[in-house]
mmCIF file of C-alpha atoms in Angstrom:
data_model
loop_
_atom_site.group_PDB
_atom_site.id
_atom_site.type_symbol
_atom_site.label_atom_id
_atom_site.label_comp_id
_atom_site.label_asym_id
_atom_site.label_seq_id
_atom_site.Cartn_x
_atom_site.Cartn_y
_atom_site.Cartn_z
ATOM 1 C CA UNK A 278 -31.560 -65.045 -57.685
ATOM 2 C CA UNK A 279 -27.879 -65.973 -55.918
ATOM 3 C CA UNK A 280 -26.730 -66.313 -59.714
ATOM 4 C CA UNK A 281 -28.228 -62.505 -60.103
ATOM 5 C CA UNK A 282 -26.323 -61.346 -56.844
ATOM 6 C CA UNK A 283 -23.686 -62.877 -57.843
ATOM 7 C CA UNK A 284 -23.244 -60.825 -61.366
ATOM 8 C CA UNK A 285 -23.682 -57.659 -59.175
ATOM 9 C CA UNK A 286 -21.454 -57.932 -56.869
ATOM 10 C CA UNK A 287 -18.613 -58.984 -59.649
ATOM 11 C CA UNK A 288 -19.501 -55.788 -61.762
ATOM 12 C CA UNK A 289 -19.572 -54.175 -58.493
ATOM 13 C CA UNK A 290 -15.674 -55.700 -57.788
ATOM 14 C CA UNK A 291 -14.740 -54.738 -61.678
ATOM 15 C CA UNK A 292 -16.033 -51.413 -61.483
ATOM 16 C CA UNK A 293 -14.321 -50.711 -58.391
ATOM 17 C CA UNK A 294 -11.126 -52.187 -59.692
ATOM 18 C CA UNK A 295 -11.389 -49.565 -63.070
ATOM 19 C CA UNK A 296 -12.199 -46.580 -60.757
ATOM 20 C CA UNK A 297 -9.440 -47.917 -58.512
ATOM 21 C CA UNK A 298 -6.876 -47.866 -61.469
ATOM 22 C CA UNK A 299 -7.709 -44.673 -63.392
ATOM 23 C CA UNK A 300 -7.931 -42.934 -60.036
ATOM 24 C CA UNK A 301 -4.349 -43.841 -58.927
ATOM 25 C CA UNK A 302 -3.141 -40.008 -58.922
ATOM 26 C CA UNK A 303 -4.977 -37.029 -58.028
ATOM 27 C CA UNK A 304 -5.414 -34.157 -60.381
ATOM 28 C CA UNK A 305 -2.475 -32.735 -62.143
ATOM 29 C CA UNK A 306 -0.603 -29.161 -60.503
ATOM 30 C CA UNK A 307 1.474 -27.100 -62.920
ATOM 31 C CA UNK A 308 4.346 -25.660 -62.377
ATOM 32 C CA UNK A 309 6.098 -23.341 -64.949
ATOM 33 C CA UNK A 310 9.487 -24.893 -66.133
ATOM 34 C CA UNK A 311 11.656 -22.732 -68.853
ATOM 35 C CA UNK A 312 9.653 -22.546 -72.586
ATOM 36 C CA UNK A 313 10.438 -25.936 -73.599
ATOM 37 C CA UNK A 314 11.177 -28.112 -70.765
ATOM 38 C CA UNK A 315 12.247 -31.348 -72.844
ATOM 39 C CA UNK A 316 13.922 -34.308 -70.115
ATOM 40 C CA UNK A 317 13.482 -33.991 -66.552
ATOM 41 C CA UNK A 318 15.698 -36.103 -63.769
ATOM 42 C CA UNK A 319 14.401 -36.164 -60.281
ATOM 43 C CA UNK A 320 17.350 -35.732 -57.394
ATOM 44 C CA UNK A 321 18.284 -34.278 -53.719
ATOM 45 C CA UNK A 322 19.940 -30.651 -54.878
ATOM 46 C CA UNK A 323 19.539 -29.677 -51.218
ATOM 47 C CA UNK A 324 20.022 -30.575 -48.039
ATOM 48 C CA UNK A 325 16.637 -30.654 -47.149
ATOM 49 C CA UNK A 326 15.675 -34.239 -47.655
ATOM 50 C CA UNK A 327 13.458 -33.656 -50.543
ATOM 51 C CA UNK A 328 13.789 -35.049 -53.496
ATOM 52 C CA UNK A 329 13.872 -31.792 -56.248
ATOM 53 C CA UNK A 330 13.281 -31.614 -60.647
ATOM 54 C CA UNK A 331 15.642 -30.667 -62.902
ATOM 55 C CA UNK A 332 15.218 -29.893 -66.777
ATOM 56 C CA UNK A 333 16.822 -29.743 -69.479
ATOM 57 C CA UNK A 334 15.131 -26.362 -71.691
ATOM 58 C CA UNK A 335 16.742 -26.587 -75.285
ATOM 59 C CA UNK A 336 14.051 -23.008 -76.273
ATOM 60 C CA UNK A 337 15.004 -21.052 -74.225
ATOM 61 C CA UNK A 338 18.768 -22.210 -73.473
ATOM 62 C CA UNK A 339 18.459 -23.035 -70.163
ATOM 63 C CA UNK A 340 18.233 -25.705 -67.734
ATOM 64 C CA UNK A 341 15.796 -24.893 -64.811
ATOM 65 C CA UNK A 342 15.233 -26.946 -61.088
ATOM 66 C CA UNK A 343 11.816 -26.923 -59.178
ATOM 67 C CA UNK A 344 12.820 -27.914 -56.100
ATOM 68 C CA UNK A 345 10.921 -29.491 -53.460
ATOM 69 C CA UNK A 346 9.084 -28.673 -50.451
ATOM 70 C CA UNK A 347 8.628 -31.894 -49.501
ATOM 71 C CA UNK A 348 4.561 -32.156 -49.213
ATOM 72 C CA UNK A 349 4.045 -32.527 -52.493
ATOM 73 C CA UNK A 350 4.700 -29.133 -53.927
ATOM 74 C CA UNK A 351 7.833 -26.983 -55.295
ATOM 75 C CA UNK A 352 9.141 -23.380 -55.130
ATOM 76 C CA UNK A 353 9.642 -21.081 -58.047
ATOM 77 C CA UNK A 354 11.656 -22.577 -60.648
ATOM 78 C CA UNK A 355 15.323 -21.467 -60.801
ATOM 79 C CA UNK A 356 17.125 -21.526 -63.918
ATOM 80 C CA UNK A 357 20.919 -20.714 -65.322
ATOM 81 C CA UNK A 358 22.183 -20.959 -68.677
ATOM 82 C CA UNK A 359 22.864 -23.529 -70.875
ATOM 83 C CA UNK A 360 23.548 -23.783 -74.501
ATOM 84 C CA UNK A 361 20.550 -25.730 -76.073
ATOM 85 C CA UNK A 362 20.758 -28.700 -73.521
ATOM 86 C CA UNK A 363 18.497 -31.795 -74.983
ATOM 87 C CA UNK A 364 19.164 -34.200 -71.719
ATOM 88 C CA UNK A 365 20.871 -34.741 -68.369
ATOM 89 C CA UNK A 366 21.946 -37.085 -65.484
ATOM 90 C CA UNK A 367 22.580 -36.357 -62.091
ATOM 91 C CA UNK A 368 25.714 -37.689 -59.796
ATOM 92 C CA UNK A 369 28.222 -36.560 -57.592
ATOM 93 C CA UNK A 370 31.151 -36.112 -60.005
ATOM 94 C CA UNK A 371 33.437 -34.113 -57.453
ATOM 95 C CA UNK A 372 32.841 -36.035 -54.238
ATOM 96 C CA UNK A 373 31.589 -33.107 -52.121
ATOM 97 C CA UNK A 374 28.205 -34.908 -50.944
ATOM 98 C CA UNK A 375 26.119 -32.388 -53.291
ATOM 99 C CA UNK A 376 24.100 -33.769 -56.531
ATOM 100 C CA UNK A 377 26.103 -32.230 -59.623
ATOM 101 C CA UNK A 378 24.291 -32.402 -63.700
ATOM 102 C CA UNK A 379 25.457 -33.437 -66.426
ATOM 103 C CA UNK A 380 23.966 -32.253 -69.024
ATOM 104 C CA UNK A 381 24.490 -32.621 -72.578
ATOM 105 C CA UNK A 382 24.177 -29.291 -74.524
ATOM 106 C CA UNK A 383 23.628 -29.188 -78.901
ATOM 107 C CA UNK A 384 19.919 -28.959 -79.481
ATOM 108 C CA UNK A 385 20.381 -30.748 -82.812
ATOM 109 C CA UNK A 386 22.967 -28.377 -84.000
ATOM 110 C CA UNK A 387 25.032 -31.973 -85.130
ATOM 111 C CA UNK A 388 27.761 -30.896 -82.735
ATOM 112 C CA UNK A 389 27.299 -31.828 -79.133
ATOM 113 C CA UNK A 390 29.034 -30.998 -76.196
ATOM 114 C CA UNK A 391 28.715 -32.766 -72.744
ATOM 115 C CA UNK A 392 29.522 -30.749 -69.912
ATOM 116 C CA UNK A 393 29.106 -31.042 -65.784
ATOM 117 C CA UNK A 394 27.751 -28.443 -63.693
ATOM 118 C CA UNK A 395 28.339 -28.662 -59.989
ATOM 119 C CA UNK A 396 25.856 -28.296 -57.223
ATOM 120 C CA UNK A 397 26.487 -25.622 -54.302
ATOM 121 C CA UNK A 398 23.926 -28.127 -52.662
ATOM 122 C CA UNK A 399 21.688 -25.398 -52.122
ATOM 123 C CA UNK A 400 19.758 -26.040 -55.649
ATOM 124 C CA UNK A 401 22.396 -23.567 -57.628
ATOM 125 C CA UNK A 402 24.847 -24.750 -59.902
ATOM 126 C CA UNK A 403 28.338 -23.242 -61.460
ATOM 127 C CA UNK A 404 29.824 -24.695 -64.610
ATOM 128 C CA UNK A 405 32.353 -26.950 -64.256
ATOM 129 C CA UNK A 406 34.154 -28.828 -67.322
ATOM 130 C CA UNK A 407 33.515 -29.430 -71.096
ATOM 131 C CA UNK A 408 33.888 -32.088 -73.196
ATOM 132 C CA UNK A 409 33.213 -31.020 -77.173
ATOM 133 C CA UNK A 410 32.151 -34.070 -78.452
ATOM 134 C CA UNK A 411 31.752 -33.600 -82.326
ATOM 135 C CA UNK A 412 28.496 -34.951 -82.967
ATOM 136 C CA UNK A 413 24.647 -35.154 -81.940
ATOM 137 C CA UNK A 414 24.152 -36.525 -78.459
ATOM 138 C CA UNK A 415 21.164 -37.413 -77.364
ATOM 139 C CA UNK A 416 21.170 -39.232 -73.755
ATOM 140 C CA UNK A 417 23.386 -39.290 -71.355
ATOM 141 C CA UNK A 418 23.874 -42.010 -67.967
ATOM 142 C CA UNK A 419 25.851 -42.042 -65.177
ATOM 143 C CA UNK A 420 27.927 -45.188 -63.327
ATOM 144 C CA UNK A 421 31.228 -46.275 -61.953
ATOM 145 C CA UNK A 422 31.744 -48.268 -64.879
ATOM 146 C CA UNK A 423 35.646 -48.991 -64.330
ATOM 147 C CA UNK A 424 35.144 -50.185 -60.252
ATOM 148 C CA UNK A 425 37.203 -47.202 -59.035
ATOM 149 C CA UNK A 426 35.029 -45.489 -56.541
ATOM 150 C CA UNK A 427 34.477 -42.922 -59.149
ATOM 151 C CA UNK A 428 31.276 -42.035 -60.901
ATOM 152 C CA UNK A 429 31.669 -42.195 -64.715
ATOM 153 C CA UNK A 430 29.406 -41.126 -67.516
ATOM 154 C CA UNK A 431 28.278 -42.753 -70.813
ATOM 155 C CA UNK A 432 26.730 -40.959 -73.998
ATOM 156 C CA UNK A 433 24.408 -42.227 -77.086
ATOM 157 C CA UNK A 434 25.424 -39.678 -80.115
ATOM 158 C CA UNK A 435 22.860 -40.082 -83.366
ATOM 159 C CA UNK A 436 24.228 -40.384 -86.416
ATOM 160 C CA UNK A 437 23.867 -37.016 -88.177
ATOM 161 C CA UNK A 438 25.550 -34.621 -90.677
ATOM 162 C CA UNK A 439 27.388 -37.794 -92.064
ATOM 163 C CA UNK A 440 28.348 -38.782 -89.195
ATOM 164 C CA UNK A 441 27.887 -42.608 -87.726
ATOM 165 C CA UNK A 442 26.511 -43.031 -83.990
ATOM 166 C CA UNK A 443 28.547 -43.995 -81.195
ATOM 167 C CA UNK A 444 28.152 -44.496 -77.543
ATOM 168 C CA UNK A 445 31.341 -42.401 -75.819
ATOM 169 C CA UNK A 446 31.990 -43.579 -71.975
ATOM 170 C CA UNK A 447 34.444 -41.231 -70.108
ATOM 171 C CA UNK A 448 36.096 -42.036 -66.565
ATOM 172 C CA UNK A 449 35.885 -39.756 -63.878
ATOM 173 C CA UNK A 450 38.404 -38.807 -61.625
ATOM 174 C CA UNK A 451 36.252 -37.596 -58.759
ATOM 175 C CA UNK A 452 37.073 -34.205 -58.865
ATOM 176 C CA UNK A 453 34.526 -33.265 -61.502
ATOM 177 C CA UNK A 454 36.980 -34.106 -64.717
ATOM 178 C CA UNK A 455 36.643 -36.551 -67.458
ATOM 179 C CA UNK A 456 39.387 -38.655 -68.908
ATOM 180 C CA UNK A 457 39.120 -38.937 -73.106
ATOM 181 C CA UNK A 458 36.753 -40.664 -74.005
ATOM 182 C CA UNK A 459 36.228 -44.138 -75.410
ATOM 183 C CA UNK A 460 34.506 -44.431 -78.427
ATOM 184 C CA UNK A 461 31.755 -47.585 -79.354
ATOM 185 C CA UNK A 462 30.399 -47.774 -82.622
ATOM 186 C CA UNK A 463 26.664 -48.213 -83.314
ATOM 187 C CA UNK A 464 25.156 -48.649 -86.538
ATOM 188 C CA UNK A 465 22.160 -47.068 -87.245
ATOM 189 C CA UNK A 466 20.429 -43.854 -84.798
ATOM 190 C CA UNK A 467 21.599 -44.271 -81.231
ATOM 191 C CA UNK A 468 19.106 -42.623 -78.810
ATOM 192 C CA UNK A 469 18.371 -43.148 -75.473
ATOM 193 C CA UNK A 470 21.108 -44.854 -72.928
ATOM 194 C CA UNK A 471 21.226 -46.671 -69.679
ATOM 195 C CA UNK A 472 22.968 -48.344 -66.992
ATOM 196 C CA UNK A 473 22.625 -51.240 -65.063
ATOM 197 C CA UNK A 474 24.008 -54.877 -63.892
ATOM 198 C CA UNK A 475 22.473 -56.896 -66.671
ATOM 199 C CA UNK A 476 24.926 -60.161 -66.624
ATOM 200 C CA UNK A 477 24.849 -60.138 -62.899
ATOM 201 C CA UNK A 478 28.496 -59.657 -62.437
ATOM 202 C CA UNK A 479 28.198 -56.559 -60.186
ATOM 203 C CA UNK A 480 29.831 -54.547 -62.730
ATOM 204 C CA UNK A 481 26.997 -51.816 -64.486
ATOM 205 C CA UNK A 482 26.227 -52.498 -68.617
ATOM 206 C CA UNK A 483 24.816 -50.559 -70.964
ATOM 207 C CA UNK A 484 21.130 -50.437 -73.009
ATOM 208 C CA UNK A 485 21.094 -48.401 -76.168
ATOM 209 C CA UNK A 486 17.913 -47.908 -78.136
ATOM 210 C CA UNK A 487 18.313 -47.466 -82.160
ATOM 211 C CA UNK A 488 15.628 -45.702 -84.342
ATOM 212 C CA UNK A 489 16.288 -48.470 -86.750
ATOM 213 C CA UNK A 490 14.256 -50.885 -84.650
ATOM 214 C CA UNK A 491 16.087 -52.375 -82.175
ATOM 215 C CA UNK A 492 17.860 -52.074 -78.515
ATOM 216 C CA UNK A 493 21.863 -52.939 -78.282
ATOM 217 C CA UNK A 494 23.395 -54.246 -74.791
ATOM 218 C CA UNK A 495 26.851 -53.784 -73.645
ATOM 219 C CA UNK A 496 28.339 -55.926 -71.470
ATOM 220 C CA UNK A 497 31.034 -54.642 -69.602
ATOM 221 C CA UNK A 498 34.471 -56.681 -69.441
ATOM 222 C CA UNK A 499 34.920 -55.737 -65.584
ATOM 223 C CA UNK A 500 37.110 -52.830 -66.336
ATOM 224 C CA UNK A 501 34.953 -50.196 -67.782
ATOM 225 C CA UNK A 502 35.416 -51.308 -71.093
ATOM 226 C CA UNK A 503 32.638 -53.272 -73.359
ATOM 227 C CA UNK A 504 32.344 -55.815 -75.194
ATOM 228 C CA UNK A 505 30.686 -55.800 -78.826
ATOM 229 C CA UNK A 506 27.099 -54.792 -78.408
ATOM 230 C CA UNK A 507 24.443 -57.734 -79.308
ATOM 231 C CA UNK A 508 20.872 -56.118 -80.933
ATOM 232 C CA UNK A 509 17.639 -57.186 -79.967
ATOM 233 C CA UNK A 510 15.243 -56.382 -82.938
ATOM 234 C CA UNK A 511 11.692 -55.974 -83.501
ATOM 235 C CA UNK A 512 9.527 -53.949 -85.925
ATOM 236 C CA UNK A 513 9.623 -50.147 -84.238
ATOM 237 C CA UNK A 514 11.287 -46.967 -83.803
ATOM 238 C CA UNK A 515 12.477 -47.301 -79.629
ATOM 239 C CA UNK A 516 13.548 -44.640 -78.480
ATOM 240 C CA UNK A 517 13.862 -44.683 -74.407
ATOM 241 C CA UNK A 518 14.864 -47.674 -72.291
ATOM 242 C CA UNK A 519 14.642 -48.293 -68.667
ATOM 243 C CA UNK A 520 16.036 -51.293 -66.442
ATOM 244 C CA UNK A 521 14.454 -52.876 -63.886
ATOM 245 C CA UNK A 522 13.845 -56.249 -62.228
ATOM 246 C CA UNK A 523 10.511 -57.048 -63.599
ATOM 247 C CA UNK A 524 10.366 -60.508 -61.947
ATOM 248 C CA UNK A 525 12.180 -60.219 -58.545
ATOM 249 C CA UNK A 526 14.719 -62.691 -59.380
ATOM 250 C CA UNK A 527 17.695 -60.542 -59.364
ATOM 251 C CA UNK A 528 17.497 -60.260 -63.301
ATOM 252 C CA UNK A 529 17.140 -56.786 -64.948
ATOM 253 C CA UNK A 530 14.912 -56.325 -67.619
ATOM 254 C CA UNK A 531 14.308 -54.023 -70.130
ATOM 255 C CA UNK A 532 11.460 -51.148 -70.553
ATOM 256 C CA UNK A 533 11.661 -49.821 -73.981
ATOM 257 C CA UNK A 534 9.113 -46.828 -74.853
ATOM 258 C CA UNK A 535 8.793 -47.284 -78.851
ATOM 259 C CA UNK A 536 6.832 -44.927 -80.670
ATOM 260 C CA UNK A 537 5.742 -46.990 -83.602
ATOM 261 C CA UNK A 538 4.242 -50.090 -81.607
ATOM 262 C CA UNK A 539 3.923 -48.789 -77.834
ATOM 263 C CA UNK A 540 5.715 -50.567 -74.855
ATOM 264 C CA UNK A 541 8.729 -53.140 -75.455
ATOM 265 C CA UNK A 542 9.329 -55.413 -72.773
ATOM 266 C CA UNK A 543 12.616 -57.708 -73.062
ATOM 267 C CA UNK A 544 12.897 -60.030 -69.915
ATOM 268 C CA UNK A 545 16.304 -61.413 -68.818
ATOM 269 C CA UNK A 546 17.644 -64.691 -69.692
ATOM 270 C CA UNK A 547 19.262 -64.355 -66.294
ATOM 271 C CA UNK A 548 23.056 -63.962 -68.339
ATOM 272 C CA UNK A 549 22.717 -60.451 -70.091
ATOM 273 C CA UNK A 550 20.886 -61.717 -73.223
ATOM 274 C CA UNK A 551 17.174 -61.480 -73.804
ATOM 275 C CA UNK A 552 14.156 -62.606 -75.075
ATOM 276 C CA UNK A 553 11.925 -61.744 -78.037
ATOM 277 C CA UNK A 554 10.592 -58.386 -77.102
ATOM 278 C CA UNK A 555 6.690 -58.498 -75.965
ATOM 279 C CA UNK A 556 5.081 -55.148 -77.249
ATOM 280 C CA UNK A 557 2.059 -53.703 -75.242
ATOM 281 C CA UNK A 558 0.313 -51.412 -77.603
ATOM 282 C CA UNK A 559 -2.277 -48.236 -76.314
ATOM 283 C CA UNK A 560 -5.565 -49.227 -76.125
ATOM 284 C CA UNK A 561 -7.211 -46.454 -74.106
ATOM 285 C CA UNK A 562 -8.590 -44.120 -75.890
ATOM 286 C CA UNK A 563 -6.750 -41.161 -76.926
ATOM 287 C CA UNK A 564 -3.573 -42.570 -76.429
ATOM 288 C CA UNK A 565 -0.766 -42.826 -78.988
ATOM 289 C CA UNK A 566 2.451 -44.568 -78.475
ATOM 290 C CA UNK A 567 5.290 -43.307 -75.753
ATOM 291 C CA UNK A 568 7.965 -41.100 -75.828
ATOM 292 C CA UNK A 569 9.478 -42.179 -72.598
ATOM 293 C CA UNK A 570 8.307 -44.394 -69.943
ATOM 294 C CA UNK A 571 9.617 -45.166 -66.213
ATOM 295 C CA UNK A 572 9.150 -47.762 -63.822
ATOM 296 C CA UNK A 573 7.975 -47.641 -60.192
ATOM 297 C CA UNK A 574 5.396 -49.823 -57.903
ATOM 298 C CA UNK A 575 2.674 -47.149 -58.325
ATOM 299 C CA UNK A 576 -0.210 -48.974 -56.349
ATOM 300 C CA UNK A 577 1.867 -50.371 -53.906
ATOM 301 C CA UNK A 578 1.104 -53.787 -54.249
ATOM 302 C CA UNK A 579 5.027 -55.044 -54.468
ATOM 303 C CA UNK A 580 5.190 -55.314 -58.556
ATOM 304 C CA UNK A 581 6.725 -53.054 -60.852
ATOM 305 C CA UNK A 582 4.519 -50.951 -62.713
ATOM 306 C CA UNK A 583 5.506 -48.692 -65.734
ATOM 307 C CA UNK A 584 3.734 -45.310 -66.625
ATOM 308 C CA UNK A 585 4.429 -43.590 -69.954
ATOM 309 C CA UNK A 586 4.217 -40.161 -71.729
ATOM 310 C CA UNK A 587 3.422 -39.314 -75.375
ATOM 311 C CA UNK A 588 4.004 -35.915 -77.233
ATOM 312 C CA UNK A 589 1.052 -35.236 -78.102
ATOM 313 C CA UNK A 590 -1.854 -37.000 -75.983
ATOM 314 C CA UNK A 591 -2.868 -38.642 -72.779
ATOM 315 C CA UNK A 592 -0.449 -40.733 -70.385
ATOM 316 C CA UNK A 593 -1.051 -43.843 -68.986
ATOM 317 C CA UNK A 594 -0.269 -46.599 -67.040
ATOM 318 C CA UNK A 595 0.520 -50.608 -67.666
ATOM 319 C CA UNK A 596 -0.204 -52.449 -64.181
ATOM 320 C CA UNK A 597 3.012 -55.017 -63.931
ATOM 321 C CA UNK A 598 2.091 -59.141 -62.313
ATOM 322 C CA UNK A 599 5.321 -59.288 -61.143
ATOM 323 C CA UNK A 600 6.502 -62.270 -63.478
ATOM 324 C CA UNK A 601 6.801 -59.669 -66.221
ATOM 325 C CA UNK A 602 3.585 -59.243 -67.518
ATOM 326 C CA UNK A 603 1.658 -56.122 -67.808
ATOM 327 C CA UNK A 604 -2.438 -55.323 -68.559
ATOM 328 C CA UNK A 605 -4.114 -53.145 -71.061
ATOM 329 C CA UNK A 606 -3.686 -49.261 -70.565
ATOM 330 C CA UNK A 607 -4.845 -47.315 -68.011
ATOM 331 C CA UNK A 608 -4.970 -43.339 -68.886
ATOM 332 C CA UNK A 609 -3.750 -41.152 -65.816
ATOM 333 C CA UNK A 610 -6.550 -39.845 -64.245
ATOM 334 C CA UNK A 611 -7.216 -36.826 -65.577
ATOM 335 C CA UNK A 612 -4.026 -36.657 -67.412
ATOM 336 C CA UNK A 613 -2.445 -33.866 -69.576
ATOM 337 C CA UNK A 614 -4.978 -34.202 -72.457
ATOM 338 C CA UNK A 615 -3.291 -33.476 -75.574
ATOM 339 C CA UNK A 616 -0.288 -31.808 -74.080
ATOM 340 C CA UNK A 617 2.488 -34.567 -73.727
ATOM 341 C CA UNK A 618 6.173 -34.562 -73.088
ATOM 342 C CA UNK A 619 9.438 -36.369 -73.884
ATOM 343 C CA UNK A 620 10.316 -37.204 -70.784
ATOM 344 C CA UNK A 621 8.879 -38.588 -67.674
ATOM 345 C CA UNK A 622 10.390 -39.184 -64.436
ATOM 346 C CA UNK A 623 9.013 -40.889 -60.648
ATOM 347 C CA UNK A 624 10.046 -39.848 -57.146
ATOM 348 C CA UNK A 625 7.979 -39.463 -53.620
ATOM 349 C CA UNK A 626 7.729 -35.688 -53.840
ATOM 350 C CA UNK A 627 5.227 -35.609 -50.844
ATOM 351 C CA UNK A 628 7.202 -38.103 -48.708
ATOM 352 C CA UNK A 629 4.288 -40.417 -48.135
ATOM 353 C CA UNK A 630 6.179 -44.069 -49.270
ATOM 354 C CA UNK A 631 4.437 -44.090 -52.815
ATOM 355 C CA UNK A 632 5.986 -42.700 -56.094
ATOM 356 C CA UNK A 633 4.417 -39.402 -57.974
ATOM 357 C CA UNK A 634 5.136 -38.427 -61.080
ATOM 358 C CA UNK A 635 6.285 -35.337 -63.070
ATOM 359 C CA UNK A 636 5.797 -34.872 -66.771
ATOM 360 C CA UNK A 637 7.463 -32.015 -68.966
ATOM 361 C CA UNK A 638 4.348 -30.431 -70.895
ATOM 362 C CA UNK A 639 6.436 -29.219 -73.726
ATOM 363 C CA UNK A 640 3.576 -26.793 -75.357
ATOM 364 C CA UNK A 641 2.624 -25.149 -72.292
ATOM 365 C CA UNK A 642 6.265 -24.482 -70.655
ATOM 366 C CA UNK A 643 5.163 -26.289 -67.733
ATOM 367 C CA UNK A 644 5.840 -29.561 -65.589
ATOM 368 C CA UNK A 645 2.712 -31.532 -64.613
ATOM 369 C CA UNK A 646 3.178 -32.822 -60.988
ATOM 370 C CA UNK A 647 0.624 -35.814 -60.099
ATOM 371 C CA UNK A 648 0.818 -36.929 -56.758
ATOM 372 C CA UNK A 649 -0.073 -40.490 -56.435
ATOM 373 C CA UNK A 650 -3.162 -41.177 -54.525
ATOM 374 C CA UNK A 651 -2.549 -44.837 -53.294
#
């Protein structure tokens, strides 16, 4: 009979622990967001304290900001023009304590342009400058690469039109100008971009992912400039990347959405290079591989988690163990059934110590908003 109670109470515990997991956010709110919101960033545009949504709407030529009430929900969205933008960073280019974007405009017209708008800090923006870049870019990042107190801004361009890829990094002078740009050549697709100290050197590198099937790192010399990227391959098509210290051991890993094979995970060797990249496929059902993924402690339990969008089908979440392992799939409860994004970003909209999330729902026009229910 104990043997009998026994059983119970563990399917008891399990079932709990799946009901516990799949409930982690309440339902979804919509909010609309442009026609085709495409990447979202998550920042303060106001002086309110709240964290607000940006987007990047390549339809309808526009880039439109939700901004925050800070209990959970937003006001109306607010949106100003922009040729075709396709992503977007924020930072403080011009040093006047208000959250600027910069937002990279071409919609796959094969001739991008990056430019900075500059926040009034009341969640309205004016165009500042323009950098015509030549060629398709697809992410954009933000750092003080070069150490000067400056924030700086980096670029993945695809190769398109004939055209090889290239990361371009350009120095800011903190008065919302760029200097020329450098120029790094990538073989193969360049995609998605990111920053962070992955040597350990205090000075920010860069993460590239490739189409071809593989993610490059830059290291950066200590002056802005880097050194030749080294690729880390495997067999899939990555296309966003996210760092984070998987471990807690002051090393930065690598999150790589890949939508061939699912979730890439490339821990630190502790010196900038990496291991052999552990994939964690989808194996909930109706889930296909991600388009983007980001990183946050979702159930509060002091390890990094990582939730993840698709384009076409539920989202879902990988719970982390904190030495850099992750479990099977978890959909979002009740998650944007076949009506995924690009893009995918994490912030505490309601001001209650755990992250939400907000997904683009490119079909609809919309942003899903899912606060997290701890």
């Amino acid at each position: 009979m104990s043997r009998i109670v026994s059983r119970l109470v563990a399917a008891v515990i399990l079932l709990s622990a799946l009901h516990s997991s799949a409930g982690q956010f309440r339902h979804p709110v919509y909010y609309r967001a442009g026609q085709r919101p495409y990447r979202v960033v998550t920042a303060q545009f106001t002086r309110s304290g709240n964290l607000d949504l940006a987007f990047a709407d390549w339809l309808s030529n526009q880039t439109c900001t939700l901004l925050g009430n800070g209990d959970g929900t937003f006001q109306k969205q607010r949106c100003f023009s922009v040729p075709a933008p396709g992503a977007l960073a924020s930072g403080d280019f011009n040093e006047d304590g208000n959250q600027d974007l910069a937002v990279m405009e071409a919609g796959g017209t094969g001739k991008g342009t990056l430019c900075l708008y500059l926040g009034e800090g009341d969640g309205s923006f004016r165009r500042g400058s323009c950098y015509v870049l030549g060629i398709e870019t697809v992410s954009v990042t933000v750092s003080d690469f070069n150490g000067d107190g400056h924030l700086d801004v980096a670029v993945a361009n695809s190769n398109q039109n004939g055209k090889a890829g290239n990361v371009m990094v350009f120095f800011g002078d903190g008065t919302g100008k760029l200097e020329r740009p450098t120029e790094y050549a990538v073989a193969g697709a360049p995609w998605s971009i990111a920053t962070g100290d992955l040597n350990g050197d205090h000075h920010p590198d860069l993460a590239v992912t490739n189409l071809g099937g593989y993610v490059s790192v830059f290291i950066n010399d200590g002056t802005g400039h880097f050194l030749k990227p080294v690729p880390y391959a495997w067999n899939g098509s990555p296309v966003d990347v996210k760092i984070a210290d998987l471990r807690h051991n002051g090393n930065q890993d690598l999150v790589v959405a890949d939508t061939a094979e699912g979730m890439a995970v490339l821990l630190n060797n502790g010196d900038g290079t990496f291991g052999k990249a552990t994939i964690y496929p989808p194996t909930c059902q109706n889930c296909v591989a991600p388009e983007a993924c980001v990183v946050a402690d979702f159930n509060l339990d002091g390890k990094l988690d990582v939730a993840c969008a698709t384009s076409i089908d539920d989202s879902y979440l990988f719970y982390g163990d904190g030495k850099g392992n992750f479990g099977s799939s978890i959909p979002i409860h009740d998650a944007i059934n076949f009506q995924g994004g690009f893009s995918i970003a994490a912030g505490d909209f309601n001001n209650d110590k755990a992250p939400d999330l907000a997904i683009p729902i490119q079909i609809k026009g919309k942003v899903a908003i899912l606060l997290n229910a701890k």
